[in-house]
Short mmCIF file of C-alpha atoms in Angstrom, two decimals:
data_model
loop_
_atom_site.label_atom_id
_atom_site.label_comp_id
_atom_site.label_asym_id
_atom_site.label_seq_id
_atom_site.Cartn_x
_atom_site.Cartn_y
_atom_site.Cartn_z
CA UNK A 3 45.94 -40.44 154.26
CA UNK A 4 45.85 -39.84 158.07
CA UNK A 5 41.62 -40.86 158.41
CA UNK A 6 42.54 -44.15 156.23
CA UNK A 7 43.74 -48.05 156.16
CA UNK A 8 45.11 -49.70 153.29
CA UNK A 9 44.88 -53.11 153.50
CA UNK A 10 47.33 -54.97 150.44
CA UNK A 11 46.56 -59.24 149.88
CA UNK A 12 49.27 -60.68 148.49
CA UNK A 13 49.37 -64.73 147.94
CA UNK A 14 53.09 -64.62 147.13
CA UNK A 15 55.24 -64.80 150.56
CA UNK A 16 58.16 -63.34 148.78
CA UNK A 17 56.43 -60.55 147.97
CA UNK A 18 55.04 -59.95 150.96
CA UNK A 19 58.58 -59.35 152.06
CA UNK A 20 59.73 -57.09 149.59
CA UNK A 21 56.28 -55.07 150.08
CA UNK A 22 57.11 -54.67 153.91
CA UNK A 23 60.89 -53.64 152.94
CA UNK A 24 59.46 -51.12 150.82
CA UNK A 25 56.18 -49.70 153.49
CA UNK A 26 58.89 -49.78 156.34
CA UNK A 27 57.44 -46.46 156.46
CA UNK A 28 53.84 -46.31 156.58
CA UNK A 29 53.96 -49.73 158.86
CA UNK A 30 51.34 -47.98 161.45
CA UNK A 31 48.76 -46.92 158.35
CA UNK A 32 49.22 -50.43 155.67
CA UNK A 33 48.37 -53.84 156.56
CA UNK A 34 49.61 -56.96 154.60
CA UNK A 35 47.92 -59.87 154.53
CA UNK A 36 49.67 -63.03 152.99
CA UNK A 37 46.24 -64.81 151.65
CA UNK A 38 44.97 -65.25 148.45
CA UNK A 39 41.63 -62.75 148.01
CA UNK A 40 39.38 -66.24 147.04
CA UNK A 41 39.94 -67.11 151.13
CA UNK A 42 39.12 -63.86 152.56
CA UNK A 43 36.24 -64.59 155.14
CA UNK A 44 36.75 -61.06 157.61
CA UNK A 45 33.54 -59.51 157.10
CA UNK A 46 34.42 -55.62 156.40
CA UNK A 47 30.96 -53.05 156.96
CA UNK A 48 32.85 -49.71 156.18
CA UNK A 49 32.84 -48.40 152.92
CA UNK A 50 35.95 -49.50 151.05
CA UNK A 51 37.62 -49.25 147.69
CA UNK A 52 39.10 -52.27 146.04
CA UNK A 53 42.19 -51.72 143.61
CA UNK A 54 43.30 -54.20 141.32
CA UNK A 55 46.17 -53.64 138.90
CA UNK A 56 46.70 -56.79 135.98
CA UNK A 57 44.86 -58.40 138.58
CA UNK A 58 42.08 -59.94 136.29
CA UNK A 59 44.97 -61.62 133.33
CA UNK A 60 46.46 -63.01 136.00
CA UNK A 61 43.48 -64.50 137.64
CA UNK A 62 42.35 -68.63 137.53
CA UNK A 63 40.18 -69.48 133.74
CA UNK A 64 38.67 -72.38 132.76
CA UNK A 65 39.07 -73.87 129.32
CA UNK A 66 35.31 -74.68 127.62
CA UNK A 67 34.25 -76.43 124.78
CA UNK A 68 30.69 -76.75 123.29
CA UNK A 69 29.58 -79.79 120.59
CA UNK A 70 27.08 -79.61 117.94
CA UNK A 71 24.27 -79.53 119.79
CA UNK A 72 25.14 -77.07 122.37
CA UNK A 73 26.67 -79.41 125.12
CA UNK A 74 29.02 -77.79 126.98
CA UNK A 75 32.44 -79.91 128.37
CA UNK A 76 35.07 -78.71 130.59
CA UNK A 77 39.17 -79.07 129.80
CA UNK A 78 40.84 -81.19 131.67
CA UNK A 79 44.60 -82.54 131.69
CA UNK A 80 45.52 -86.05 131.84
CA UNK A 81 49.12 -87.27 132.64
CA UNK A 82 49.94 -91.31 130.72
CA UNK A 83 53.07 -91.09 133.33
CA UNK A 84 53.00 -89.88 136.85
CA UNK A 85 55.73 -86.91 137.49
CA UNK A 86 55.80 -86.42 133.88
CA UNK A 87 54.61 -83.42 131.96
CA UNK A 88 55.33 -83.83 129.16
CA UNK A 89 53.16 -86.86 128.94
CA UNK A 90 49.81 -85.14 128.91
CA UNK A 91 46.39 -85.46 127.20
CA UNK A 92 43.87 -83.29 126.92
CA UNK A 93 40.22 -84.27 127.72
CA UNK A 94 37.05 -82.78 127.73
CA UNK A 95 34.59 -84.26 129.96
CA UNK A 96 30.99 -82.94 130.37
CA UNK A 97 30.95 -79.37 132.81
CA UNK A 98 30.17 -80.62 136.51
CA UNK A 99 32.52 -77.73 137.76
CA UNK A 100 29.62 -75.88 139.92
CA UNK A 101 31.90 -72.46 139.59
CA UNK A 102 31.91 -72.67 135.66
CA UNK A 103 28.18 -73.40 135.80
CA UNK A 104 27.68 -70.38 137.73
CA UNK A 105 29.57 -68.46 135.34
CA UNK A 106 27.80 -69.60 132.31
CA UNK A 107 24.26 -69.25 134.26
CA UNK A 108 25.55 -65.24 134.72
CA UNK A 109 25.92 -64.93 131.56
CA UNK A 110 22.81 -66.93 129.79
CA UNK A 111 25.50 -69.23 128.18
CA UNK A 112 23.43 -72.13 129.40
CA UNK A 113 21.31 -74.84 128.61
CA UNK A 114 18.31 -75.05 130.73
CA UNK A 115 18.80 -78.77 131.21
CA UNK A 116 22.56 -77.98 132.05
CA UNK A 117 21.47 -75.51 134.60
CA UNK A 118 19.25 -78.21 136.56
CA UNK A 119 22.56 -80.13 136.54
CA UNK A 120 23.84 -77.25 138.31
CA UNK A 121 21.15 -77.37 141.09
CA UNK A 122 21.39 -81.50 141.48
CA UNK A 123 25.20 -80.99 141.84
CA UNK A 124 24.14 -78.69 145.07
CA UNK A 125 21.60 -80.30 145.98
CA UNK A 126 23.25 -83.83 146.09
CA UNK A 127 26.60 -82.47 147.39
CA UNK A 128 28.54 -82.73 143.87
CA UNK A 129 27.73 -85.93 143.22
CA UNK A 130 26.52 -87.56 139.94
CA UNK A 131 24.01 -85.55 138.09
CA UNK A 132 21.22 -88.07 138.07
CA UNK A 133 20.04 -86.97 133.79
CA UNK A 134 21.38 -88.83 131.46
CA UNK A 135 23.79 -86.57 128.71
CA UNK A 136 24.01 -87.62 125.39
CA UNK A 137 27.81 -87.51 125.65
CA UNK A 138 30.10 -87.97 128.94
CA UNK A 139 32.79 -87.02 127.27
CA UNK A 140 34.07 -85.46 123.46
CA UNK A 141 36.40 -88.07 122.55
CA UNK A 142 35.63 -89.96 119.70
CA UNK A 143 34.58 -94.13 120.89
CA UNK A 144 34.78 -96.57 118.99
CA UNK A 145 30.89 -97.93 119.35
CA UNK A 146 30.06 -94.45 117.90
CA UNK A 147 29.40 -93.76 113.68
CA UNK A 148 32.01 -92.15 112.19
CA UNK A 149 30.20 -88.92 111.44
CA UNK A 150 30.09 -88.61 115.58
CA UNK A 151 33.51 -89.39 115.98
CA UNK A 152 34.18 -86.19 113.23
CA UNK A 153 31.89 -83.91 115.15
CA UNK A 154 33.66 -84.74 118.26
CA UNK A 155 37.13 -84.00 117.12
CA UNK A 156 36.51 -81.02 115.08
CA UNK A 157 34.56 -79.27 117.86
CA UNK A 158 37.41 -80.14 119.91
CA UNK A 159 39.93 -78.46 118.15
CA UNK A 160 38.05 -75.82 116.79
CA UNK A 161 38.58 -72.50 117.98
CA UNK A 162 34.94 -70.99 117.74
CA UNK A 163 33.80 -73.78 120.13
CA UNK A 164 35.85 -73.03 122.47
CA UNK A 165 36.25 -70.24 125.25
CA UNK A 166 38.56 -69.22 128.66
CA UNK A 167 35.99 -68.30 130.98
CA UNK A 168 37.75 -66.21 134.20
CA UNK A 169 36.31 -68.30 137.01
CA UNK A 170 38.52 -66.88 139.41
CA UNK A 171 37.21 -63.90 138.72
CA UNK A 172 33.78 -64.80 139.34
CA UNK A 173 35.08 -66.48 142.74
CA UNK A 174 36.34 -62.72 143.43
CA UNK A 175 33.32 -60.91 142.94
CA UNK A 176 31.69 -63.23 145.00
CA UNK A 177 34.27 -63.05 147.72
CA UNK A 178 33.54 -58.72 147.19
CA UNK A 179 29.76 -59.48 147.39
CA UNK A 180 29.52 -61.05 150.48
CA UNK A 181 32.70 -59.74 152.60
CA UNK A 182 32.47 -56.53 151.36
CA UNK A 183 28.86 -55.16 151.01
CA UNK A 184 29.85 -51.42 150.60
CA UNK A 185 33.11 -51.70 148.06
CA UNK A 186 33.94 -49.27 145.52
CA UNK A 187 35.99 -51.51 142.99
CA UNK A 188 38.87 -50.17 140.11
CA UNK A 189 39.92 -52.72 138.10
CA UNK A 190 42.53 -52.39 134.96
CA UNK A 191 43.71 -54.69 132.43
CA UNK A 192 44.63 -55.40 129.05
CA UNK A 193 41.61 -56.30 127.19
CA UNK A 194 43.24 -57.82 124.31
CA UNK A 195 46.55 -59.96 123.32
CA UNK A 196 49.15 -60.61 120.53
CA UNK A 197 49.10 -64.24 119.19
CA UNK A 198 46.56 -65.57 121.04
CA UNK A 199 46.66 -69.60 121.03
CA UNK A 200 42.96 -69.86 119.67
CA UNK A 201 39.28 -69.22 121.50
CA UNK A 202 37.57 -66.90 123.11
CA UNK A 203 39.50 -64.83 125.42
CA UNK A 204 42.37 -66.84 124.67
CA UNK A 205 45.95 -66.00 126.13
CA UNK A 206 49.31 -65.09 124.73
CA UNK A 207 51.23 -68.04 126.03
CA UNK A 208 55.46 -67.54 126.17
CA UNK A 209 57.64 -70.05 127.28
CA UNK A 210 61.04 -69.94 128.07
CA UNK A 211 63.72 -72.23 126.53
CA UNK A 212 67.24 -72.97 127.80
CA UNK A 213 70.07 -72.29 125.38
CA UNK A 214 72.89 -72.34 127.33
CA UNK A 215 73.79 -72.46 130.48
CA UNK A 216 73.14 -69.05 131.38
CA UNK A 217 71.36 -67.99 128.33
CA UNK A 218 67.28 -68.60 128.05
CA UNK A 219 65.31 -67.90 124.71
CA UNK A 220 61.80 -66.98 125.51
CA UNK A 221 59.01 -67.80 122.45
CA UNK A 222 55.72 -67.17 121.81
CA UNK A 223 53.95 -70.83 121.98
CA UNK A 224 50.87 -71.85 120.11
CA UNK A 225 48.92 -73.88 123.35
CA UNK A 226 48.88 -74.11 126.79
CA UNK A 227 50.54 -77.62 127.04
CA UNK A 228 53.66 -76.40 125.34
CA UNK A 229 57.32 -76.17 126.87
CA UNK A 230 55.37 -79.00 129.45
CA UNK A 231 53.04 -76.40 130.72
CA UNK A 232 55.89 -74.43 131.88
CA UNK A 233 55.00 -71.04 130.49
CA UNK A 234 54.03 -67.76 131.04
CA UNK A 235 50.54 -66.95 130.71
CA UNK A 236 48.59 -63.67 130.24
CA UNK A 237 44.61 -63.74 130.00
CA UNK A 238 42.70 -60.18 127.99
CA UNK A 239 39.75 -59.45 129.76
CA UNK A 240 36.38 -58.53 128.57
CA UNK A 241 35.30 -56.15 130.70
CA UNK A 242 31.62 -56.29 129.28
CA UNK A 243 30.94 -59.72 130.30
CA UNK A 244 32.60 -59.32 133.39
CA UNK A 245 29.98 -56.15 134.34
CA UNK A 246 27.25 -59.02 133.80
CA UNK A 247 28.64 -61.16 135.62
CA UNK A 248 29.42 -58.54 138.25
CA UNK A 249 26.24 -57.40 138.40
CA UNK A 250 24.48 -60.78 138.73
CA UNK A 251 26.64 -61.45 141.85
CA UNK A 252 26.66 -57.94 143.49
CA UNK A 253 23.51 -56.64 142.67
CA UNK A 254 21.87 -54.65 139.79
CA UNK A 255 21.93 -51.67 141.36
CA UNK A 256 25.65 -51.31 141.29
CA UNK A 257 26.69 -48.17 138.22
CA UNK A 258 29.74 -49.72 136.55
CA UNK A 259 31.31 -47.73 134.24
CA UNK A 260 33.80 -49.10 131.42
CA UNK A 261 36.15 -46.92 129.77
CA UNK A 262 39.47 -47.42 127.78
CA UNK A 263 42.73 -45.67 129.25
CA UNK A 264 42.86 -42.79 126.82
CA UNK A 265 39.27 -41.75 127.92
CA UNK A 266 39.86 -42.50 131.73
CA UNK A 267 42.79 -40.23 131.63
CA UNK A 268 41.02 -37.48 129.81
CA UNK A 269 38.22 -37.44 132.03
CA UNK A 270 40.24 -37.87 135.16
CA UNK A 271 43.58 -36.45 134.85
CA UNK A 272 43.37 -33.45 134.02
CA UNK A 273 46.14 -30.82 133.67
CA UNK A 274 48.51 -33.84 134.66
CA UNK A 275 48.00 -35.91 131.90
CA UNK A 276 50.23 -33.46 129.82
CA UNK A 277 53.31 -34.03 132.09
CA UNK A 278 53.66 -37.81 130.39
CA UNK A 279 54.15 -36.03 126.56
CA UNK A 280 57.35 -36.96 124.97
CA UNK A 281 59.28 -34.71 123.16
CA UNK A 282 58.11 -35.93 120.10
CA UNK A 283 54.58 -35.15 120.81
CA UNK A 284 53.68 -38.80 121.63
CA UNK A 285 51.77 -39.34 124.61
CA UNK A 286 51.82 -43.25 126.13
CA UNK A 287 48.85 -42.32 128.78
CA UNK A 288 46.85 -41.34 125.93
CA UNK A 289 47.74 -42.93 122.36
CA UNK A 290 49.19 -46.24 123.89
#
């Protein structure tokens, strides 16, 4: 404790408050910074270790969908009334995103064609891409045979076509890579969800209802546009796709080791792990 600094980031400014309050303390030893960890730039040498708790379900994803022939469109939201929520579309336009093309590059998820998209998009300052795409867009058009128009809409609503890929997560190992050459990282999450809405590493989406006055009914919702996008939101992680990822960023060289919390408490805690039994026998550390 006495030969170390521990730095906490924290985007939330009300949080930052109560996480002062509570290191009133240790004020001379912790260090809060009110930034979001995707706009760190302070360039730290030392050897560090990174510690993120439910940071990853909590993190930025973007919503992917791939046609027939392996085209791969990005989500996007469209509002028929301005100020209104509950007046949205969704649309999904062909990927030009350069951070979801990175993420799909990581992990081979890409068409070679789409990745020279990728480097015209840096190249040309995210303009245009100057190949033509068989579709701009999956919507079904009128000028288009009917069979087309199917394809379109059932790949659009289909949930094997579809994934949440945690770009913001990708932005933070990035942010690790370069600001933080010598980190030690320890991440845990959930890894899977209840009622997911449908996809790949889809989320448990809840939103909360007003019944009353002072009474609120929250409800497990079935997409993210429900309740007019006013929900809660909770992400599962795949921790094996994020170690490719991570290591295509960071380096290969980097040992990652994955284990669920059952094993990581077995291996690491030792006589302690006992002191969490119930009286019932049940253990939460290690049969939760």
């Amino acid at each position: 404790y006495e030969l170390c600094e521990y730095h906490l980031i924290e985007m939330n400014p009300n949080q930052v408050q109560l996480q002062r309050s509570r290191l009133i303390h240790h004020y001379h030893r912790c260090k809060i910074h009110n930034i979001s960890i995707h706009n760190w730039r302070e360039v730290e040498m030392r050897r560090c270790f990174v510690v993120g708790v439910q940071v990853l379900s909590a993190m930025p994803h973007d919503e992917v969908c791939w046609a027939k022939d392996g085209q791969c469109f990005e989500k996007w939201m469209a509002f028929l009334t301005p100020d209104d929520l509950a007046s949205h579309v969704d649309r999904f336009l062909q990927v030009k995103d350069p951070v979801i093309l990175r993420y799909l590059r990581c992990l081979n998820w890409m068409r070679e064609d789409t990745f020279h998209a990728l480097k015209v998009l840096c190249q040309t300052g995210g303009r245009e891409n100057i190949d033509p795409v068989k579709y701009e867009t999956l919507e079904a058009d009128m000028y288009e045979s009917s069979t087309e128009s199917l394809h379109k809409i059932v790949n659009s609503i289909n949930p094997f076509k579809k994934a949440f890929l945690p770009t913001g997560a990708l932005l933070m190992w990035e942010v690790l890579a370069e600001y933080f050459p010598r980190h030690h990282a320890l991440f845990t999450d959930c890894n899977s969800v209840d009622a997911p809405v449908g996809g790949y590493n889809s989320p448990v989406v809840q939103g909360k209802y007003r019944v009353s006055k002072a009474l609120y009914l929250r409800k497990v919702g079935s997409s993210i546009g429900e309740n007019c996008g006013l929900v809660d939101i909770c992400f599962p992680t795949d921790f094996d796709h994020l170690t490719t990822v991570y290591k295509a960023v960071c380096g290969n060289d980097k040992e990652i080791v994955n284990m669920p919390h059952p094993q990581f408490w077995k291996t690491f805690g030792g006589e302690k792990t006992s002191i969490f039994t119930t009286k019932s026998g049940w253990n939460p550390m290690m049969n939760d």
